[in-house]
Every structure is written in structure tokens, then in C-alpha cells.
Amino acid sequence: MSTKIIIIGIGILLVLLAILGMKKGNSGKGLLSSKLGVPMGIIGFLMMMYGSYSSDLVNVNTRMEQVSKGKKLKISGPVNTVKIISPINQDSVDCRILTMGVYPESFKKDIWVMVRPTDDRYYPQSDHTNTSYKRDGEWQVITRFGGDLGEAYDLIVYEADDAASSFFSSTIQKWRDADDYPGLKLEEIPAGAKEVERIKIYSRKNCRGVF
């Protein structure tokens, strides 16, 4: 259980105790005086507000990430494979971009984008839905970079079966809960994830410590 959820829980408990404690019984008096009950309720309410607005539950709906787009590849003819159309190979990108691509009409698996910086670790990228968004033959996902100016990255696209997709989703959630993102070793990537494309890109800015 995350610290934010604990804060919300304590806040709810304090508010309930304040309400019940100040409720007058048959004697006309409550278990708590207003001098104690009112501050307790206020503190509980503030804890609930703080925990909620700093938690991922609210951030999903309230935080609008500002993303940029890289250069875009022009596609002509039928699409026969999952492919990146933006950014393009050897492109220089901002700290947070929208990676976009296309997929064949018959393609049914999930699409995952991995970032591999110079530490040789693999970082699955996600919006709040985890998997890349797919619709009408196009896919996209917010992609984040946290390295130095000019640092090189492999941007890798995987097609994933249900088991592999579940692994990536649970891994991301575990990292978020711990607020620690160690990346995956190559041997940790499940067998149900198959690499379909890889390009090389570079950071246009110093993104270290941005996220």
C-alpha cells in the first residue's frame, strides 16, 4: 500500500471520528468537544485533499502532459507490419514526446514501446492505460527521456501477448508505487514480447531529473 493511500485513509478516519465524536447523545453532549473535534475534522479533510491530489488516481484525470512531436515518416501503400512513423531514425527529440506508428488491420496484439538509454536497461513506456493506444491502424504512446543533452537512445517497439503485456503493466505499477525506476535487463523481458522495430534517437535537451 502506498504512502498516499495511507494518508487518505487516515484523513477519512479523522473526519469520521470528528463527526461521530461531536454528535450529541441522549445527554446532549458529544464525546469530543468542538475545540477538539473541529480541528480534527479540518486536519482529516486536508489530509484527504493532499493524498487525493498527489495520487495517481486523480492525476490520471487532472494532469495534462505537454508533449512534443518529432519528425514524421511518410507512409504510402498498404501497412504490412507494426512500424514507427514518428520520431524517425537519428532524430533529436525533447524530454517528452508522442511516439506514433501504424499497424496492419489484422494485428491484434498489444504494442509496447521501450526506451534503452546508455545504461543498457529497458524502460517500457506508457500513458495511464499502460499499453500504447491503438485505433484505426494507428498507435501512439507518450515517451519520456531522462538523460543528458545529446544522449543516445534505442527506441524499440515490441508486439506483446497477454502474458507479456500483463508483466509490463505490473512492472510499471510496482515502479510507480516504489517511486523507483530501475529498468529491465534484456533477459527479464518475457518471451511473449517480440521486437518488431528499433531506431536510434538523441535527446535535444538536458532531461536529467525532469521526471
mmCIF file of C-alpha atoms in Angstrom:
data_model
loop_
_atom_site.group_PDB
_atom_site.id
_atom_site.type_symbol
_atom_site.label_atom_id
_atom_site.label_comp_id
_atom_site.label_asym_id
_atom_site.label_seq_id
_atom_site.Cartn_x
_atom_site.Cartn_y
_atom_site.Cartn_z
ATOM 1 C CA MET A 1 0.000 0.000 0.000
ATOM 2 C CA SER A 2 1.418 3.387 -0.997
ATOM 3 C CA THR A 3 2.006 6.260 1.427
ATOM 4 C CA LYS A 4 -0.555 8.398 -0.410
ATOM 5 C CA ILE A 5 -3.322 5.835 0.156
ATOM 6 C CA ILE A 6 -2.405 5.630 3.853
ATOM 7 C CA ILE A 7 -2.660 9.437 4.142
ATOM 8 C CA ILE A 8 -6.108 9.396 2.542
ATOM 9 C CA GLY A 9 -7.212 6.585 4.869
ATOM 10 C CA ILE A 10 -6.048 8.440 7.986
ATOM 11 C CA GLY A 11 -7.783 11.585 6.763
ATOM 12 C CA ILE A 12 -11.081 9.755 6.306
ATOM 13 C CA LEU A 13 -10.737 8.211 9.765
ATOM 14 C CA LEU A 14 -10.121 11.612 11.408
ATOM 15 C CA VAL A 15 -13.141 13.150 9.670
ATOM 16 C CA LEU A 16 -15.384 10.259 10.733
ATOM 17 C CA LEU A 17 -14.115 10.426 14.317
ATOM 18 C CA ALA A 18 -14.731 14.177 14.404
ATOM 19 C CA ILE A 19 -18.279 13.800 13.070
ATOM 20 C CA LEU A 20 -19.208 10.907 15.353
ATOM 21 C CA GLY A 21 -17.404 12.384 18.359
ATOM 22 C CA MET A 22 -19.225 15.711 18.129
ATOM 23 C CA LYS A 23 -22.609 14.102 17.583
ATOM 24 C CA LYS A 24 -24.734 14.731 20.641
ATOM 25 C CA GLY A 25 -26.102 11.764 22.510
ATOM 26 C CA ASN A 26 -29.034 11.482 24.911
ATOM 27 C CA SER A 27 -27.138 13.549 27.450
ATOM 28 C CA GLY A 28 -26.881 16.419 25.000
ATOM 29 C CA LYS A 29 -23.121 16.197 24.866
ATOM 30 C CA GLY A 30 -20.773 14.644 22.354
ATOM 31 C CA LEU A 31 -17.734 12.505 23.082
ATOM 32 C CA LEU A 32 -15.490 15.265 21.716
ATOM 33 C CA SER A 33 -15.664 18.963 22.391
ATOM 34 C CA SER A 34 -15.871 21.344 19.455
ATOM 35 C CA LYS A 35 -12.383 22.611 20.340
ATOM 36 C CA LEU A 36 -11.021 19.133 19.603
ATOM 37 C CA GLY A 37 -13.495 17.847 17.025
ATOM 38 C CA VAL A 38 -13.345 20.794 14.611
ATOM 39 C CA PRO A 39 -9.515 20.854 14.281
ATOM 40 C CA MET A 40 -9.512 17.050 13.939
ATOM 41 C CA GLY A 41 -12.051 17.240 11.120
ATOM 42 C CA ILE A 42 -10.138 20.018 9.357
ATOM 43 C CA ILE A 43 -6.859 18.108 9.586
ATOM 44 C CA GLY A 44 -8.552 14.965 8.283
ATOM 45 C CA PHE A 45 -10.095 16.865 5.371
ATOM 46 C CA LEU A 46 -6.748 18.447 4.449
ATOM 47 C CA MET A 47 -5.048 15.037 4.553
ATOM 48 C CA MET A 48 -7.700 13.646 2.211
ATOM 49 C CA MET A 49 -7.222 16.564 -0.184
ATOM 50 C CA TYR A 50 -3.434 16.259 -0.138
ATOM 51 C CA GLY A 51 -3.450 12.498 -0.638
ATOM 52 C CA SER A 52 -6.010 12.650 -3.440
ATOM 53 C CA TYR A 53 -4.469 15.451 -5.463
ATOM 54 C CA SER A 54 -0.984 13.971 -5.202
ATOM 55 C CA SER A 55 -2.086 10.440 -6.085
ATOM 56 C CA ASP A 56 -2.182 8.761 -9.444
ATOM 57 C CA LEU A 57 -5.953 8.282 -9.050
ATOM 58 C CA VAL A 58 -6.540 11.996 -9.548
ATOM 59 C CA ASN A 59 -3.513 12.666 -11.730
ATOM 60 C CA VAL A 60 -4.995 10.354 -14.354
ATOM 61 C CA ASN A 61 -7.801 12.844 -14.882
ATOM 62 C CA THR A 62 -6.206 16.179 -13.918
ATOM 63 C CA ARG A 63 -2.642 16.150 -15.212
ATOM 64 C CA MET A 64 -2.278 17.138 -18.853
ATOM 65 C CA GLU A 65 1.192 16.281 -20.038
ATOM 66 C CA GLN A 66 2.732 18.672 -22.522
ATOM 67 C CA VAL A 67 4.328 16.612 -25.268
ATOM 68 C CA SER A 68 6.124 17.483 -28.462
ATOM 69 C CA LYS A 69 6.365 15.547 -31.696
ATOM 70 C CA GLY A 70 9.404 14.526 -33.688
ATOM 71 C CA LYS A 71 9.801 14.365 -37.437
ATOM 72 C CA LYS A 72 7.231 12.169 -39.145
ATOM 73 C CA LEU A 73 7.796 9.444 -41.711
ATOM 74 C CA LYS A 74 5.515 9.443 -44.739
ATOM 75 C CA ILE A 75 3.821 6.099 -45.349
ATOM 76 C CA SER A 76 2.472 5.063 -48.742
ATOM 77 C CA GLY A 77 0.809 1.831 -49.753
ATOM 78 C CA PRO A 78 -0.583 -0.927 -47.516
ATOM 79 C CA VAL A 79 0.749 -1.386 -43.987
ATOM 80 C CA ASN A 80 2.139 -4.890 -43.525
ATOM 81 C CA THR A 81 3.881 -4.591 -40.158
ATOM 82 C CA VAL A 82 3.933 -2.585 -36.950
ATOM 83 C CA LYS A 83 6.069 0.474 -37.649
ATOM 84 C CA ILE A 84 7.206 3.753 -36.056
ATOM 85 C CA ILE A 85 6.351 6.853 -38.090
ATOM 86 C CA SER A 86 7.439 9.458 -35.509
ATOM 87 C CA PRO A 87 10.113 10.131 -34.433
ATOM 88 C CA ILE A 88 12.320 8.958 -37.281
ATOM 89 C CA ASN A 89 15.711 7.260 -37.095
ATOM 90 C CA GLN A 90 18.543 9.605 -35.993
ATOM 91 C CA ASP A 91 16.056 12.279 -34.903
ATOM 92 C CA SER A 92 16.758 14.596 -31.932
ATOM 93 C CA VAL A 93 13.822 14.853 -29.536
ATOM 94 C CA ASP A 94 12.573 16.702 -26.451
ATOM 95 C CA CYS A 95 12.313 15.181 -22.974
ATOM 96 C CA ARG A 96 8.714 14.092 -23.531
ATOM 97 C CA ILE A 97 7.384 13.207 -26.963
ATOM 98 C CA LEU A 98 4.489 11.413 -28.586
ATOM 99 C CA THR A 99 5.759 8.282 -30.319
ATOM 100 C CA MET A 100 3.406 7.296 -33.124
ATOM 101 C CA GLY A 101 3.125 4.436 -35.581
ATOM 102 C CA VAL A 102 0.933 2.253 -37.717
ATOM 103 C CA TYR A 103 -0.127 -1.398 -37.641
ATOM 104 C CA PRO A 104 -1.807 -3.816 -40.069
ATOM 105 C CA GLU A 105 -5.568 -4.252 -39.926
ATOM 106 C CA SER A 106 -5.177 -7.905 -38.907
ATOM 107 C CA PHE A 107 -2.845 -7.120 -35.978
ATOM 108 C CA LYS A 108 -4.430 -7.997 -32.611
ATOM 109 C CA LYS A 109 -1.591 -7.963 -30.052
ATOM 110 C CA ASP A 110 -0.609 -5.128 -27.731
ATOM 111 C CA ILE A 111 2.090 -2.659 -28.760
ATOM 112 C CA TRP A 112 4.764 -1.588 -26.288
ATOM 113 C CA VAL A 113 7.498 0.996 -26.770
ATOM 114 C CA MET A 114 10.776 0.542 -24.900
ATOM 115 C CA VAL A 115 13.464 3.152 -24.343
ATOM 116 C CA ARG A 116 17.022 1.838 -23.971
ATOM 117 C CA PRO A 117 19.438 4.598 -22.871
ATOM 118 C CA THR A 118 23.166 4.268 -22.329
ATOM 119 C CA ASP A 119 22.713 2.312 -19.071
ATOM 120 C CA ASP A 120 21.688 -0.697 -21.222
ATOM 121 C CA ARG A 121 18.375 -1.067 -19.367
ATOM 122 C CA TYR A 122 14.951 -1.286 -20.975
ATOM 123 C CA TYR A 123 12.158 1.057 -19.863
ATOM 124 C CA PRO A 124 8.595 0.261 -21.033
ATOM 125 C CA GLN A 125 6.710 3.448 -21.886
ATOM 126 C CA SER A 126 3.060 4.062 -21.116
ATOM 127 C CA ASP A 127 0.300 6.581 -20.789
ATOM 128 C CA HIS A 128 -2.091 5.896 -17.939
ATOM 129 C CA THR A 129 -3.505 2.982 -19.945
ATOM 130 C CA ASN A 130 -0.084 1.269 -19.955
ATOM 131 C CA THR A 131 -0.269 -0.220 -23.454
ATOM 132 C CA SER A 132 0.071 2.000 -26.496
ATOM 133 C CA TYR A 133 -3.226 3.445 -27.676
ATOM 134 C CA LYS A 134 -4.457 1.710 -30.857
ATOM 135 C CA ARG A 135 -7.223 2.728 -33.219
ATOM 136 C CA ASP A 136 -7.951 2.501 -36.942
ATOM 137 C CA GLY A 137 -4.492 1.260 -37.870
ATOM 138 C CA GLU A 138 -2.577 3.885 -35.863
ATOM 139 C CA TRP A 139 -0.962 3.726 -32.403
ATOM 140 C CA GLN A 140 0.687 6.227 -30.070
ATOM 141 C CA VAL A 141 2.195 6.486 -26.595
ATOM 142 C CA ILE A 142 3.841 9.237 -24.529
ATOM 143 C CA THR A 143 7.574 8.532 -24.325
ATOM 144 C CA ARG A 144 9.878 10.078 -21.728
ATOM 145 C CA PHE A 145 13.643 10.553 -21.685
ATOM 146 C CA GLY A 146 15.673 11.363 -18.591
ATOM 147 C CA GLY A 147 19.272 11.611 -19.763
ATOM 148 C CA ASP A 148 21.828 14.230 -20.719
ATOM 149 C CA LEU A 149 21.905 16.546 -23.702
ATOM 150 C CA GLY A 150 22.843 14.530 -26.792
ATOM 151 C CA GLU A 151 22.446 11.151 -25.071
ATOM 152 C CA ALA A 152 21.683 8.312 -27.467
ATOM 153 C CA TYR A 153 18.657 6.042 -27.042
ATOM 154 C CA ASP A 154 17.346 2.980 -28.766
ATOM 155 C CA LEU A 155 13.597 3.369 -29.287
ATOM 156 C CA ILE A 156 12.242 -0.152 -29.626
ATOM 157 C CA VAL A 157 8.769 -1.404 -30.496
ATOM 158 C CA TYR A 158 7.543 -4.758 -29.215
ATOM 159 C CA GLU A 159 4.420 -6.717 -30.001
ATOM 160 C CA ALA A 160 3.246 -8.466 -26.834
ATOM 161 C CA ASP A 161 0.867 -11.288 -25.988
ATOM 162 C CA ASP A 162 -1.429 -11.073 -22.960
ATOM 163 C CA ALA A 163 1.114 -12.536 -20.521
ATOM 164 C CA ALA A 164 3.909 -10.198 -21.617
ATOM 165 C CA SER A 165 1.601 -7.186 -21.580
ATOM 166 C CA SER A 166 0.460 -8.052 -18.057
ATOM 167 C CA PHE A 167 4.098 -8.315 -16.966
ATOM 168 C CA PHE A 168 4.936 -4.859 -18.324
ATOM 169 C CA SER A 169 1.838 -3.310 -16.714
ATOM 170 C CA SER A 170 2.522 -4.829 -13.298
ATOM 171 C CA THR A 171 6.191 -3.831 -13.520
ATOM 172 C CA ILE A 172 5.290 -0.199 -14.235
ATOM 173 C CA GLN A 173 2.820 -0.177 -11.344
ATOM 174 C CA LYS A 174 5.432 -1.635 -8.992
ATOM 175 C CA TRP A 175 7.942 1.048 -10.040
ATOM 176 C CA ARG A 176 5.353 3.801 -9.522
ATOM 177 C CA ASP A 177 4.415 2.539 -6.063
ATOM 178 C CA ALA A 178 8.082 2.472 -5.022
ATOM 179 C CA ASP A 179 8.884 5.714 -6.913
ATOM 180 C CA ASP A 180 11.925 3.891 -8.285
ATOM 181 C CA TYR A 181 12.503 3.034 -11.959
ATOM 182 C CA PRO A 182 15.455 0.627 -12.260
ATOM 183 C CA GLY A 183 14.677 -0.579 -15.789
ATOM 184 C CA LEU A 184 14.692 -4.147 -17.076
ATOM 185 C CA LYS A 185 17.615 -6.280 -18.124
ATOM 186 C CA LEU A 186 17.294 -7.839 -21.568
ATOM 187 C CA GLU A 187 16.875 -11.296 -20.035
ATOM 188 C CA GLU A 188 13.953 -10.040 -17.929
ATOM 189 C CA ILE A 189 11.837 -9.203 -20.969
ATOM 190 C CA PRO A 190 9.280 -12.033 -21.299
ATOM 191 C CA ALA A 191 9.312 -14.452 -24.208
ATOM 192 C CA GLY A 192 5.857 -13.265 -25.265
ATOM 193 C CA ALA A 193 7.296 -9.875 -26.272
ATOM 194 C CA LYS A 194 8.777 -9.785 -29.773
ATOM 195 C CA GLU A 195 10.852 -6.884 -31.086
ATOM 196 C CA VAL A 196 9.481 -5.559 -34.378
ATOM 197 C CA GLU A 197 11.448 -2.327 -34.936
ATOM 198 C CA ARG A 198 14.335 -0.350 -33.432
ATOM 199 C CA ILE A 199 15.568 3.154 -34.221
ATOM 200 C CA LYS A 200 18.271 5.401 -32.756
ATOM 201 C CA ILE A 201 17.399 8.865 -31.442
ATOM 202 C CA TYR A 202 19.117 11.575 -29.374
ATOM 203 C CA SER A 203 17.969 13.945 -26.638
ATOM 204 C CA ARG A 204 17.779 17.559 -27.775
ATOM 205 C CA LYS A 205 17.876 18.879 -24.203
ATOM 206 C CA ASN A 206 19.271 18.000 -20.804
ATOM 207 C CA CYS A 207 16.425 15.895 -19.403
ATOM 208 C CA ARG A 208 18.154 14.552 -16.313
ATOM 209 C CA GLY A 209 15.979 14.978 -13.237
ATOM 210 C CA VAL A 210 12.986 16.250 -15.238
ATOM 211 C CA PHE A 211 10.640 13.441 -14.191
#
